[in-house]
mmCIF file of C-alpha atoms in Angstrom:
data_model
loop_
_atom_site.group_PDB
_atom_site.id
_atom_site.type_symbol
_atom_site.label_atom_id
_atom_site.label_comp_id
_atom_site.label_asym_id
_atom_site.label_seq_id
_atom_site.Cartn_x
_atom_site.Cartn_y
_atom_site.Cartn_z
ATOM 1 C CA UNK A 1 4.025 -5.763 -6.013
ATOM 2 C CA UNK A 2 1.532 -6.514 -3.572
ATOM 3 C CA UNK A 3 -2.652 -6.581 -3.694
ATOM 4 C CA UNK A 4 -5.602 -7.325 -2.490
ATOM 5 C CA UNK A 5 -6.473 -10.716 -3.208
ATOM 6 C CA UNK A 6 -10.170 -11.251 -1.869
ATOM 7 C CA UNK A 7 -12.853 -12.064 -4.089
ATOM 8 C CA UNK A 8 -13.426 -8.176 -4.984
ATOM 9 C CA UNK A 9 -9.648 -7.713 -5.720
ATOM 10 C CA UNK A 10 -9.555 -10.760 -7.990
ATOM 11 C CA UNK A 11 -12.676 -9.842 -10.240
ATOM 12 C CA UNK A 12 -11.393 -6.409 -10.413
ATOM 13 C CA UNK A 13 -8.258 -7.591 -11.869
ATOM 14 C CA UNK A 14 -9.487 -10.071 -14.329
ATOM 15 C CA UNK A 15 -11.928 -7.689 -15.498
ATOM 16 C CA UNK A 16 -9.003 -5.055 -15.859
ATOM 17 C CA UNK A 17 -7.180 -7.330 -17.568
ATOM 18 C CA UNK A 18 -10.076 -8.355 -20.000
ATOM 19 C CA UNK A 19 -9.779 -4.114 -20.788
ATOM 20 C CA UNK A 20 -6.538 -3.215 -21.484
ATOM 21 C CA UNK A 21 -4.867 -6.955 -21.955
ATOM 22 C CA UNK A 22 -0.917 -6.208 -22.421
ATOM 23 C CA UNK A 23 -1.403 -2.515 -23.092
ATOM 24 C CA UNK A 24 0.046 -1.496 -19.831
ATOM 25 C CA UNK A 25 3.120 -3.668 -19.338
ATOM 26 C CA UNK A 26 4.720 -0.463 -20.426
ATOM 27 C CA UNK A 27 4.485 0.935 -16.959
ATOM 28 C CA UNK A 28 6.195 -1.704 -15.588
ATOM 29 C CA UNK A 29 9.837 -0.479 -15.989
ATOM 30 C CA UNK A 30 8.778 2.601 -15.036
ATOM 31 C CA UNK A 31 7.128 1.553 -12.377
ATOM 32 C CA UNK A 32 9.067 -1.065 -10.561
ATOM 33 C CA UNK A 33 12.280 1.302 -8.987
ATOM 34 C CA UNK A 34 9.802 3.611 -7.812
ATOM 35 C CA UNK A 35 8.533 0.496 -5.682
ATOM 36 C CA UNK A 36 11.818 -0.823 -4.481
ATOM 37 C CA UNK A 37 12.819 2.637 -3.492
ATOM 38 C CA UNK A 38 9.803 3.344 -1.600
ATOM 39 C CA UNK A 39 10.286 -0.683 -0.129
ATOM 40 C CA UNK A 40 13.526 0.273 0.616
ATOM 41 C CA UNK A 41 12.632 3.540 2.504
ATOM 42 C CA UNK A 42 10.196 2.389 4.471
ATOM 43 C CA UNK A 43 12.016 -0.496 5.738
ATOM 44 C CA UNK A 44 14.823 1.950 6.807
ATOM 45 C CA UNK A 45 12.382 4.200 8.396
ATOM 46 C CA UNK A 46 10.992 1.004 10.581
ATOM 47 C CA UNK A 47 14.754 -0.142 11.366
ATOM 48 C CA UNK A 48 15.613 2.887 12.797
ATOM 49 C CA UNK A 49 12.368 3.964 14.950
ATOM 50 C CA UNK A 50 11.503 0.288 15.369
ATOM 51 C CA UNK A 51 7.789 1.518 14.611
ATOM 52 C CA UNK A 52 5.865 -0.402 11.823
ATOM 53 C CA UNK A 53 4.052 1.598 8.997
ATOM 54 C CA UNK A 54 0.962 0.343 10.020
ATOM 55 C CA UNK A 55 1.139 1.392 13.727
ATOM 56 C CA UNK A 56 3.005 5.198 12.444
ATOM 57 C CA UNK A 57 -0.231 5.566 9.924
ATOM 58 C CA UNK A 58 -2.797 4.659 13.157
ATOM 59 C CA UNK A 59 -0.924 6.977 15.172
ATOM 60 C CA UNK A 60 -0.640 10.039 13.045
ATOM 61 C CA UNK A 61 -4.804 9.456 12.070
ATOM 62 C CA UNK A 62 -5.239 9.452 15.588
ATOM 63 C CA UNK A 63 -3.452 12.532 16.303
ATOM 64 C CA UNK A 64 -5.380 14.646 13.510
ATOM 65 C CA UNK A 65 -8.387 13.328 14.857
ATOM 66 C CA UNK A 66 -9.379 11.357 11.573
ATOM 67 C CA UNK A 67 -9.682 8.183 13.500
ATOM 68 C CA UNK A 68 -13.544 7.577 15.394
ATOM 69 C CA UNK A 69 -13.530 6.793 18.901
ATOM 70 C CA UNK A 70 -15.132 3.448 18.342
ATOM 71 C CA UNK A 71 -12.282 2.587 15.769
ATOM 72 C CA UNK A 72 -9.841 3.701 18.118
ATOM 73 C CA UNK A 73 -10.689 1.282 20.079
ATOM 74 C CA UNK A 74 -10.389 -1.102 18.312
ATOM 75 C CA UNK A 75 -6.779 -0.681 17.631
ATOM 76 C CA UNK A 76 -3.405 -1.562 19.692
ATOM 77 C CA UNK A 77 -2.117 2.091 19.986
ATOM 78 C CA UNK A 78 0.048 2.347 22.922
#
């Protein structure tokens, strides 16, 4: 599972943690073949359009207009 791991991501996790301690592990194996289906769909999804998710997400924001001019810019959208 991946996260954030700045300085905000960190404290937000130890304080978490400092909450519910080993409470939630019980998500866990609930949790984890939801993730390596959804891993597994999106990197079938990228093999066979040869698009990344990231550029696919830009694209459709872009499209419904969600995305500012100025960040638009900023981007690589060909």
């Amino acid at each position: 599972m991946v996260g954030d791991n700045d300085a905000g991501g960190v404290s937000t996790y130890a304080q978490a943690g400092q909450n519910f301690g080993y409470t939630l592990l019980w998500t866990l194996p609930l949790l984890i073949p939801v993730l390596i289906v959804n891993q597994e769909m999106v990197v079938r999804l990228g093999a066979v359009t040869g698009i990344v998710t990231a550029d696919s997400s830009e694209s459709a924001l872009v499209v419904a207009g969600a995305m500012s001019r100025s960040a638009r810019s900023s981007c690589s959208i060909s």
